[in-house]
Coordinates of C-alpha atoms in Angstrom, one line a residue:
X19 CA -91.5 -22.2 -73.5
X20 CA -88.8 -24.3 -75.2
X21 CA -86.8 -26.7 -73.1
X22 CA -83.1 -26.3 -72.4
X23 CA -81.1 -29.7 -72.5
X24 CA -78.8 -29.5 -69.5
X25 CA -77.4 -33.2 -69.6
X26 CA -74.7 -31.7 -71.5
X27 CA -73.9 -28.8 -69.6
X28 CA -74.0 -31.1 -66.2
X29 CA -71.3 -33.5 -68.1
X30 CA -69.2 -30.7 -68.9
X31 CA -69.3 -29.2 -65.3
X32 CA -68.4 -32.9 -63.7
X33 CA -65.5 -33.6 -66.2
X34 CA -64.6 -30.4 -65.3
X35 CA -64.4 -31.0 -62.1
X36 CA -62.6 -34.3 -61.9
X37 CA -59.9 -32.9 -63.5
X38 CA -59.3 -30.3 -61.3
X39 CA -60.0 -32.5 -58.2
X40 CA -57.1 -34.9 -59.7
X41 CA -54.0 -34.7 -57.0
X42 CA -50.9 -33.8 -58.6
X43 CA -48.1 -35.7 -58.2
X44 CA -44.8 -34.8 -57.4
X45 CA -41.2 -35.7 -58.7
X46 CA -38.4 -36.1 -56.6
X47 CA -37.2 -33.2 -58.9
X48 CA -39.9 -31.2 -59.0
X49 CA -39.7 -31.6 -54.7
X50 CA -36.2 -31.1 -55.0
X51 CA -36.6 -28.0 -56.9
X52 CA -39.3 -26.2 -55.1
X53 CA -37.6 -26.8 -51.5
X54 CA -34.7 -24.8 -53.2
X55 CA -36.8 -22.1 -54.8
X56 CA -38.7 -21.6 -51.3
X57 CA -36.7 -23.1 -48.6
X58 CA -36.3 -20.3 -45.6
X59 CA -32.9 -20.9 -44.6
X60 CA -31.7 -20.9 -47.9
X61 CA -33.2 -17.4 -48.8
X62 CA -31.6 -16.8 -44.9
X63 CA -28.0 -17.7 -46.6
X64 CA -29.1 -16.0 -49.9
X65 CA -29.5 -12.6 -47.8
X66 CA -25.4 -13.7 -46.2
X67 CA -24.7 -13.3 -49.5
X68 CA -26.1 -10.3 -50.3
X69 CA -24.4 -8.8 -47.1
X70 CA -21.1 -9.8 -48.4
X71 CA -21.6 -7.8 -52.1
X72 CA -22.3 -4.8 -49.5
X73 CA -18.8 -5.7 -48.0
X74 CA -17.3 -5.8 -51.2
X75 CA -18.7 -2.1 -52.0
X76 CA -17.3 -1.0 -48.9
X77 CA -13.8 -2.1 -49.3
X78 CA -13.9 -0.4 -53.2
X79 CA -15.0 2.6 -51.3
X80 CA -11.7 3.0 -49.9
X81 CA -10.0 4.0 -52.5
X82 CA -12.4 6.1 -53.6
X83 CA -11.5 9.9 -52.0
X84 CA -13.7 11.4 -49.5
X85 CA -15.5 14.4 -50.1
X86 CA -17.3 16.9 -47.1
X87 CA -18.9 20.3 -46.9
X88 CA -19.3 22.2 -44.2
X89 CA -21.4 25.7 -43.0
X90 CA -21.6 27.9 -39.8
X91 CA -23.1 30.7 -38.8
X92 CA -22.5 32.5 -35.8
X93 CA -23.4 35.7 -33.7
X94 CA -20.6 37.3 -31.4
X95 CA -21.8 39.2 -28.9
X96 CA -19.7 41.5 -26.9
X97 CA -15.8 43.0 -26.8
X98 CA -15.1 41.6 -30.2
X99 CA -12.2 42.3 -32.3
X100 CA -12.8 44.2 -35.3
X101 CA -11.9 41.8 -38.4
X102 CA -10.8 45.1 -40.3
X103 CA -9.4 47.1 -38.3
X104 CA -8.7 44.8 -35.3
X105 CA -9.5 46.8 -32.5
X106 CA -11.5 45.8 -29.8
X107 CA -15.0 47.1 -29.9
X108 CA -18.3 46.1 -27.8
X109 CA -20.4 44.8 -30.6
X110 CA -22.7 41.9 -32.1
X111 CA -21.4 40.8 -35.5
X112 CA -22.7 37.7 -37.3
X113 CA -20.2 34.9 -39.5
X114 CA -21.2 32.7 -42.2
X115 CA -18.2 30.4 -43.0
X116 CA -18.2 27.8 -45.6
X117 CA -15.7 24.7 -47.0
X118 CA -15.3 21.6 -48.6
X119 CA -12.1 19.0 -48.2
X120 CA -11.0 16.2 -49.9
X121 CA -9.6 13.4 -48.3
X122 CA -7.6 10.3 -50.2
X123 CA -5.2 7.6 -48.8
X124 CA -1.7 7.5 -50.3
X125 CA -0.2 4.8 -48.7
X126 CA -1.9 2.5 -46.0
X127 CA 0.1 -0.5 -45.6
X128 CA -1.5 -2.4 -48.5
X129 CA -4.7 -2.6 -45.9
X130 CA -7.1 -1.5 -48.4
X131 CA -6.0 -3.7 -51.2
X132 CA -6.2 -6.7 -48.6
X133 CA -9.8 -5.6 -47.5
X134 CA -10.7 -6.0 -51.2
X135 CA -9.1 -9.2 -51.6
X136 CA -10.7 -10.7 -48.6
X137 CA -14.3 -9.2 -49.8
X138 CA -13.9 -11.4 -52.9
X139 CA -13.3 -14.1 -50.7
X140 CA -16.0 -13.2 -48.5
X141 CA -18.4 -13.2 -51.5
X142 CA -17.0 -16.9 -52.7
X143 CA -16.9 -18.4 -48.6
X144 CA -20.7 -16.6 -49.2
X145 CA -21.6 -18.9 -52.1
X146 CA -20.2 -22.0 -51.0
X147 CA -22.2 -21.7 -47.8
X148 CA -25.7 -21.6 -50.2
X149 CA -24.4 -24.5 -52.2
X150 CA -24.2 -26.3 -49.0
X151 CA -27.2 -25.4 -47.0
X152 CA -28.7 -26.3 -51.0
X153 CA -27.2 -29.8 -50.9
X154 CA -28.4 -30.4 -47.7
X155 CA -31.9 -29.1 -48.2
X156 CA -31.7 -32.0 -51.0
X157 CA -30.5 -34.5 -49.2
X158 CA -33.5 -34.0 -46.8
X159 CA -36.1 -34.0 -49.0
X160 CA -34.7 -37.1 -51.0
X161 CA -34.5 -39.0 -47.8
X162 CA -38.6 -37.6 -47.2
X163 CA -39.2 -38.4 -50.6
X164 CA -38.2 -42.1 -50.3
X165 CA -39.5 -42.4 -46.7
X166 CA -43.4 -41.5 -48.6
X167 CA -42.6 -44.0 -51.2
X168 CA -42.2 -46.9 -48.8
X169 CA -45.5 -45.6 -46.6
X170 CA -47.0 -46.2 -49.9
X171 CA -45.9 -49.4 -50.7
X172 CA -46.0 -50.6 -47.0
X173 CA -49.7 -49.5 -47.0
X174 CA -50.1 -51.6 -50.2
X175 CA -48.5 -55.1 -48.6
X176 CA -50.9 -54.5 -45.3
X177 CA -54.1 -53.9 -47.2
X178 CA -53.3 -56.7 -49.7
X179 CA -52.7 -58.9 -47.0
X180 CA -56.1 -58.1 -45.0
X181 CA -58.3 -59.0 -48.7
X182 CA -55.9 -62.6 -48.6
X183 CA -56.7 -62.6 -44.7
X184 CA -60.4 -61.6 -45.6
X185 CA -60.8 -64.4 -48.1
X186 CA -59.5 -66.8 -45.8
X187 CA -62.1 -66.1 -43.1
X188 CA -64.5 -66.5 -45.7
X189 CA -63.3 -69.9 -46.9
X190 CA -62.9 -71.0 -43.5
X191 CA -66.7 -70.4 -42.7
X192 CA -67.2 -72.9 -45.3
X193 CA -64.7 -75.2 -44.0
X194 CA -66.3 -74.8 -40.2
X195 CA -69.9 -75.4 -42.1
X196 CA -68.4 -78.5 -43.4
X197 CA -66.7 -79.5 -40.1
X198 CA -63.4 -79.6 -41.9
X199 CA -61.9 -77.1 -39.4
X200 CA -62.9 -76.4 -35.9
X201 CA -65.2 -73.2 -35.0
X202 CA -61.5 -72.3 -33.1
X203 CA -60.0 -71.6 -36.1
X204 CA -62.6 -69.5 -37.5
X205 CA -62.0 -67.3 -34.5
X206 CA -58.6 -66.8 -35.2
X207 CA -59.0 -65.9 -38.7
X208 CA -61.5 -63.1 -37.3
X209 CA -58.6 -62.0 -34.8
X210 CA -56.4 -62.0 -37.3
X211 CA -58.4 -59.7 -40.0
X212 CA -59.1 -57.4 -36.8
X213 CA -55.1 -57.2 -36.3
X214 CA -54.9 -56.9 -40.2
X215 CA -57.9 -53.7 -39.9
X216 CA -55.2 -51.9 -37.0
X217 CA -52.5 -52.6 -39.2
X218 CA -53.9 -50.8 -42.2
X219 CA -54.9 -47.7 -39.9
X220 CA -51.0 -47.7 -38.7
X221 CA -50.1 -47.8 -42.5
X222 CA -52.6 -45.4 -43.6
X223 CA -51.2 -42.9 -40.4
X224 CA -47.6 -43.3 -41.2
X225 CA -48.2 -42.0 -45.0
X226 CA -50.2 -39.4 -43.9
X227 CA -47.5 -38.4 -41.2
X228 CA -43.9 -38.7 -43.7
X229 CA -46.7 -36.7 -46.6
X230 CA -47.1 -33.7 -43.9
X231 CA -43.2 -33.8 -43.0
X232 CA -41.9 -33.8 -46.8
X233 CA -44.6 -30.8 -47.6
X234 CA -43.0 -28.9 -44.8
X235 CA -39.8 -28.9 -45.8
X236 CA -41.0 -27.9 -49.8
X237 CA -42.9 -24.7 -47.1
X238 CA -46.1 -25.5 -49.0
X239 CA -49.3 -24.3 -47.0
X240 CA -51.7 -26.5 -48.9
X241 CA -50.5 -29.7 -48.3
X242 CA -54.0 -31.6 -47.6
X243 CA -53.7 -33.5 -51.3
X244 CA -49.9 -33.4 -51.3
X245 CA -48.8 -37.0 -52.8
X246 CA -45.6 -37.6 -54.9
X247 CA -44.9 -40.0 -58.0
X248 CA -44.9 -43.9 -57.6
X249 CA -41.2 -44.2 -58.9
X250 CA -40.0 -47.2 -57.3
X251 CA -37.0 -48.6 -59.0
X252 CA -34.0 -50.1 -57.6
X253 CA -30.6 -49.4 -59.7
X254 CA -27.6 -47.9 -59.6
X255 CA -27.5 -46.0 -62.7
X256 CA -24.0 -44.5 -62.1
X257 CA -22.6 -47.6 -61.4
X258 CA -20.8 -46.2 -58.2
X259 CA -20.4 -49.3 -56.4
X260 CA -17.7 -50.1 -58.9
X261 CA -15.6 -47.4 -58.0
X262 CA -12.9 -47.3 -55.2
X263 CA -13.6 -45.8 -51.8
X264 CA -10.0 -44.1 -52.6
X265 CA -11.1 -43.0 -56.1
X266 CA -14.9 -41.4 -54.6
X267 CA -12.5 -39.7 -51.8
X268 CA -10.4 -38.1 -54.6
X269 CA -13.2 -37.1 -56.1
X270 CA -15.1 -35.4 -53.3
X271 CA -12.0 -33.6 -52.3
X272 CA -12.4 -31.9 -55.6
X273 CA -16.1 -31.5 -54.8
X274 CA -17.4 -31.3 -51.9
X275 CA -18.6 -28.0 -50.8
X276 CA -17.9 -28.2 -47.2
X277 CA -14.2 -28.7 -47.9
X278 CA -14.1 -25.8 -50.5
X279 CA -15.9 -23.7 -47.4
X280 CA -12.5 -24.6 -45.0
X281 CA -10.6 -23.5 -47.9
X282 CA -12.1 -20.1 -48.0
X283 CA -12.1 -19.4 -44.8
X284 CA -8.3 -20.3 -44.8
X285 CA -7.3 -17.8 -47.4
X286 CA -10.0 -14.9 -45.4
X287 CA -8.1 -15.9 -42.2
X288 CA -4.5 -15.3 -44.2
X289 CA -5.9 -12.0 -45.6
X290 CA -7.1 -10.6 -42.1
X291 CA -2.9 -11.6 -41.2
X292 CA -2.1 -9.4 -44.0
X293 CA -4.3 -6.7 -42.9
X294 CA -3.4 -6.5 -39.4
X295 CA 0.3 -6.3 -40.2
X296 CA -0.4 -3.0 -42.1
X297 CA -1.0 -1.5 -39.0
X298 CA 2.8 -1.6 -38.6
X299 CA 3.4 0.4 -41.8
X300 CA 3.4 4.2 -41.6
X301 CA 0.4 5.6 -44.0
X302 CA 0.2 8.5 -46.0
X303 CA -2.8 10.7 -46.6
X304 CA -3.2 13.7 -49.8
X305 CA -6.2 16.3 -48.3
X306 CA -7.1 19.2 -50.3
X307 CA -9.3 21.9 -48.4
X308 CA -11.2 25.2 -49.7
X309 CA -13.0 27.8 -47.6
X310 CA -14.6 31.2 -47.4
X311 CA -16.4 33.6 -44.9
X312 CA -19.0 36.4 -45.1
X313 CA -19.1 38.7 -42.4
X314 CA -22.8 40.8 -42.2
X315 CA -20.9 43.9 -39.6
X316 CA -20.3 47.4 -41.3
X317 CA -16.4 48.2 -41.9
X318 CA -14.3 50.8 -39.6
X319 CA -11.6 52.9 -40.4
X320 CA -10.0 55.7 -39.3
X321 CA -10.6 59.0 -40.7
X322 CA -8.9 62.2 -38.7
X323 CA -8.3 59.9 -35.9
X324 CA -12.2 59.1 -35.7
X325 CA -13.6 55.8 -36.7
X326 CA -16.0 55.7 -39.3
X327 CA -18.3 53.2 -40.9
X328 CA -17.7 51.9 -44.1
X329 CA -20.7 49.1 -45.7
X330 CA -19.8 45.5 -45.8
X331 CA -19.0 44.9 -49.2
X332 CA -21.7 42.3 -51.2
X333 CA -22.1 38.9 -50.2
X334 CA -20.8 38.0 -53.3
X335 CA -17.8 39.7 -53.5
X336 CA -16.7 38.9 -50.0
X337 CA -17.3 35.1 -51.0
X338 CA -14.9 35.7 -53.7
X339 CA -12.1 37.3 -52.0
X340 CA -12.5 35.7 -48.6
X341 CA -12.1 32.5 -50.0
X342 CA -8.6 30.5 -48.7
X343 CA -7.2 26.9 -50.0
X344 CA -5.2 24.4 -48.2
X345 CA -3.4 21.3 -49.5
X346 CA -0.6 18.9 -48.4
X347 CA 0.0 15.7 -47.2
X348 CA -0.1 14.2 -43.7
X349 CA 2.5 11.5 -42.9
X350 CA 1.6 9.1 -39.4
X351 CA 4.1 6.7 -38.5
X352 CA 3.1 4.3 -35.2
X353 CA 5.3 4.1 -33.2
X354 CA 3.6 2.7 -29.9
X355 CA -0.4 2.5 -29.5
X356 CA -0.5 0.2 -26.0
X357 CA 0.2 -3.2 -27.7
X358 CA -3.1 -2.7 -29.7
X359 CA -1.3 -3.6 -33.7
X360 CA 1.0 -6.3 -32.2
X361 CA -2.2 -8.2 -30.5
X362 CA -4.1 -7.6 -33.7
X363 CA -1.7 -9.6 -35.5
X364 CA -0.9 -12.0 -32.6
X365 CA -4.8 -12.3 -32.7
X366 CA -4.9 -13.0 -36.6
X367 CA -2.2 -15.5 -36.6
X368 CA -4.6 -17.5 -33.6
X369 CA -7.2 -17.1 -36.4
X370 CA -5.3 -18.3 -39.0
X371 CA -4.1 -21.6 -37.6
X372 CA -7.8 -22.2 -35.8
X373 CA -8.4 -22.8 -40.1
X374 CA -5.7 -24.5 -41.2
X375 CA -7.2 -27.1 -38.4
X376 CA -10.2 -27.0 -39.7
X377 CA -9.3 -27.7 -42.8
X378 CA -7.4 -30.7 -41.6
X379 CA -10.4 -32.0 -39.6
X380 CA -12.4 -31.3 -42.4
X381 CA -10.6 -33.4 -44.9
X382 CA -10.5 -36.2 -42.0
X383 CA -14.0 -36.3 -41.6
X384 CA -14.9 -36.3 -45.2
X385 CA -12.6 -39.3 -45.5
X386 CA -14.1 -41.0 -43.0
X387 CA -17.9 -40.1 -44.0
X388 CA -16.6 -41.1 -47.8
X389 CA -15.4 -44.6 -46.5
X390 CA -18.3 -45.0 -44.2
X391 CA -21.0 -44.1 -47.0
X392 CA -19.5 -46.7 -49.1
X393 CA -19.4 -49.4 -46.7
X394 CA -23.0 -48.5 -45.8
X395 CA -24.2 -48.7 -49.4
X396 CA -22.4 -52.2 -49.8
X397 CA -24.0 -53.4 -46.8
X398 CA -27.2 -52.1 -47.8
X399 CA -27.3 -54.0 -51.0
X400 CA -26.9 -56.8 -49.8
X401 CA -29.1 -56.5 -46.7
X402 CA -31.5 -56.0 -49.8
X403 CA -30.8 -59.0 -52.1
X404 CA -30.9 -60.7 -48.7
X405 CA -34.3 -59.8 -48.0
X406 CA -35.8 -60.6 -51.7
X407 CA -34.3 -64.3 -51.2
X408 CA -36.1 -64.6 -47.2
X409 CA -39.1 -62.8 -48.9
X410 CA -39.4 -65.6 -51.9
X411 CA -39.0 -68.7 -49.4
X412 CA -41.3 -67.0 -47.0
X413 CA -43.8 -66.8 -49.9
X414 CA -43.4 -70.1 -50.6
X415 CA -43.9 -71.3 -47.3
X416 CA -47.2 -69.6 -47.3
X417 CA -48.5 -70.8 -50.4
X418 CA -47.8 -74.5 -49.1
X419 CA -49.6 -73.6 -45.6
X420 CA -52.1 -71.9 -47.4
X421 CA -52.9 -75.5 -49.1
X422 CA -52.4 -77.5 -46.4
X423 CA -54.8 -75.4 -43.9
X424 CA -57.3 -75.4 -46.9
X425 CA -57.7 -79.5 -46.6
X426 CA -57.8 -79.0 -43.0
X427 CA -53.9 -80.3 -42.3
X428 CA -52.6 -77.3 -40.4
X429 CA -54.4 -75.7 -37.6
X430 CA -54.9 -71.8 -37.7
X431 CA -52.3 -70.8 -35.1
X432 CA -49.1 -72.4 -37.4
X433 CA -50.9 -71.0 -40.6
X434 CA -50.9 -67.5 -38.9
X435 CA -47.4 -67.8 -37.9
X436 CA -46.7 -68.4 -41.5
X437 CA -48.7 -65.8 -43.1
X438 CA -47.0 -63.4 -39.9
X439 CA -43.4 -64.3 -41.0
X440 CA -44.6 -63.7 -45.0
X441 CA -45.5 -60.3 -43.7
X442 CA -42.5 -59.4 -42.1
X443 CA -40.1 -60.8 -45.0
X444 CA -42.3 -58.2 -47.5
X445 CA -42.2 -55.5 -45.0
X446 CA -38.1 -56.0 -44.4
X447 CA -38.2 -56.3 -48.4
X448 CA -39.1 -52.3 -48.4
X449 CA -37.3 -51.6 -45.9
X450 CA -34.0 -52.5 -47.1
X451 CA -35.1 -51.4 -50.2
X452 CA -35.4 -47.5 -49.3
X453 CA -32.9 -47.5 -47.5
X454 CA -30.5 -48.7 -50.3
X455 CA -31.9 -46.6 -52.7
X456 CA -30.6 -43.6 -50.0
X457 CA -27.4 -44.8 -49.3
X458 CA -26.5 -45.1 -52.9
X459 CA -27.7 -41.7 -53.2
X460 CA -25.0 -40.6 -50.3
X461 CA -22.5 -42.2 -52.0
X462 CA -22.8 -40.6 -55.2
X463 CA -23.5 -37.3 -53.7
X464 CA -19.9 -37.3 -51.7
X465 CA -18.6 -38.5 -55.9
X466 CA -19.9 -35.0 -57.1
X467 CA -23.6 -36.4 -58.8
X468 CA -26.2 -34.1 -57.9
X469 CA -29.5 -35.3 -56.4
X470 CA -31.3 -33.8 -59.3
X471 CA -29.9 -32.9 -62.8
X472 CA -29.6 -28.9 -63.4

């Protein structure tokens, strides 16, 4: 029997395999992006919106006439009246009666072209309030997003620091061997590589931790290989520092959702004013109405002073010449209704100036959040530059400990110190660093530059 050559076959399967066993590796666009796609309250808002449309198709549907049909049938049992010959007779006589009216306002005191006008603003206030919860949802995951990036690189500094700790316990064996250094020392290398081992684990958690909350807010289920892209640059691209806190506030007057949101609400507030006051206004209605009746009773009438019975006619004829129309108009003016129009209005104009406030605080706080922002991002620049200058001299001083514990000049304790101090200067490095990064980000959110590019 001929032998099959499966070392192929077994390469094919493993290459296979490692590709698909590669994580991928998310963009702060591509987070950005799917967190808006799948975010629940966004498609919360989405279905606000949707609700307003509906309000919009209600308010058209007042100008639209109004149509109804209507059918009875009835058995009178009894002293009836004849319908023919209108005496009163003990029978049981059965009625069908049909109809159909048409309904239209005239005149309503503008009410129904206001109720439009405030759907369409209803529909916009609708909008604004998906941007927003949008923006936000952005904001969140680009502050996630950059909170994984410095796990990463913190996890990075601790486990490059344990190898530089690890090689130093190994040197220092030597030195001990050679009694250059004192077994004491040796021992605190060891506690110090222990220290460096818990450090990594706390590293290695907190990645793991700010991983599971950024897949979360993206709603993905399978987040077990989650990891995003290693994009850690530090620059201000839009050059926003060098504008003017006065010129950003200009500009996110202009922009900022949460303002044009007050707005809205403003002119919906103005429009229910409007409406209410129509209740004032006398309104006019057109109707137009159309009916018929079929009786199923045999016909009297009087023959030589006796009563005899005629047939009831066919059903289709008496539908034809029972049938009766009615038209007009019907004119209501209001004239008193227990205060209820007058408090609507009083009510309304409460409304209205509750949002002209709001708009006011609104265009406070985004002042003060505009002016704040900026400061922040200053300060957080330099907090950075700051900690890159401590970080270098820190470095330095470690290299030169590092040489003079080597020859057996510095005891362990004042060489951990140093290498402790390097540490920190890295770590406060990264910190500084992230948070810079978001606080520019702030700043040139409130200056109308999205998170992401559309």
């Amino acid at each position: 029997m001929k032998k099959i050559n499966c070392i192929p076959l077994v390469i094919i399967l493993l290459f296979g395999f490692s590709i698909q066993a590669q994580t991928k590796q998310w963009s702060l666009e591509e987070c950005v992006k799917y967190a808006i796609d799948n975010n629940i309250s966004i498609k919360n808002i989405e279905l606000d919106t949707k609700t307003a449309d509906i309000g919009k198709k209600d308010a058209i549907g007042n100008f639209i006439p109004s149509l109804n049909s209507n059918a009875n049938h009835s058995w009178n049992i009894g002293l009836n009246q004849d319908p023919t010959t209108g005496l009163l007779r003990n029978q049981t006589t059965q009625f069908s009666t049909m109809g159909a009216g048409v309904g239209f306002d005239i005149y309503k005191g503008m009410q129904n072209q206001n109720t439009l006008r405030r759907a369409n603003l209803s529909i916009i206030a609708a909008k604004y309030q998906l941007t927003k919860m949008q923006e936000d949802v952005a904001l969140n995951v680009a502050n996630a997003f950059l909170q994984v990036l410095f796990n990463k690189e913190n996890l990075k500094v601790q486990k490059e620091q344990k190898t530089n700790n690890e090689k130093q316990l190994a040197r220092s064996e030597e030195l001990v061997k050679a009694g250059s250094v004192p077994r004491g020392d040796l021992l605190d290398i060891k506690a110090t590589v222990a220290s460096d081992n818990q450090r990594v684990i706390n590293a290695e958690n907190d990645l793991l931790i700010s991983k599971l909350s950024l897949a979360q807010l993206l709603q993905l289920k399978e987040f077990y290989d989650f990891d995003v892209t290693d994009d850690t640059s530090v620059k201000d691209e839009n050059n926003i520092l060098a504008q003017t806190p006065i010129a950003i506030y200009d500009k996110a007057k202009e922009q900022r959702t949460e303002l044009k949101i007050a707005k809205t609400n403003l002119e919906i507030a103005q429009k229910n004013v409007a409406i209410a006051k129509g209740g004032f206004q006398p309104t006019l209605q057109g109707f137009y109405n159309i009916n018929t009746r079929i009786s199923y009773a045999d016909r009297f009438t009087v023959v030589n002073g006796a009563a005899v019975a005629v047939p009831a006619p066919p059903f289709s004829e008496q539908f034809i010449d029972n049938k009766g129309q009615a038209f007009g108009a019907q004119l209501s003016i209001p004239i008193f209704n227990g205060w209820s129009v007058k408090n609507n209005v009083e009510r309304s104009k409460v409304n209205l100036e509750k949002s002209k406030i709001a708009v006011e605080q609104e265009e406070l706080t985004l002042q003060r959040n505009v002016y704040t922002a900026f400061t922040d991002a200053k300060g957080g620049l330099n907090a950075y530059e700051s900690a890159i200058t401590a970080a270098e001299a820190r470095e330095e001083a470690y290299k030169y400990a590092k040489e003079r514990y080597s020859v057996g000049m510095m005891n362990s304790f004042d060489f951990n110190q140093s290498q402790t101090l390097f540490t920190v200067a890295q770590s406060e490095v990264l910190r500084t660093k992230y948070d810079y990064i978001f606080k520019i980000k702030i700043l040139e959110f409130y200056f109308g530059i999205p998170i992401i590019k559309n």
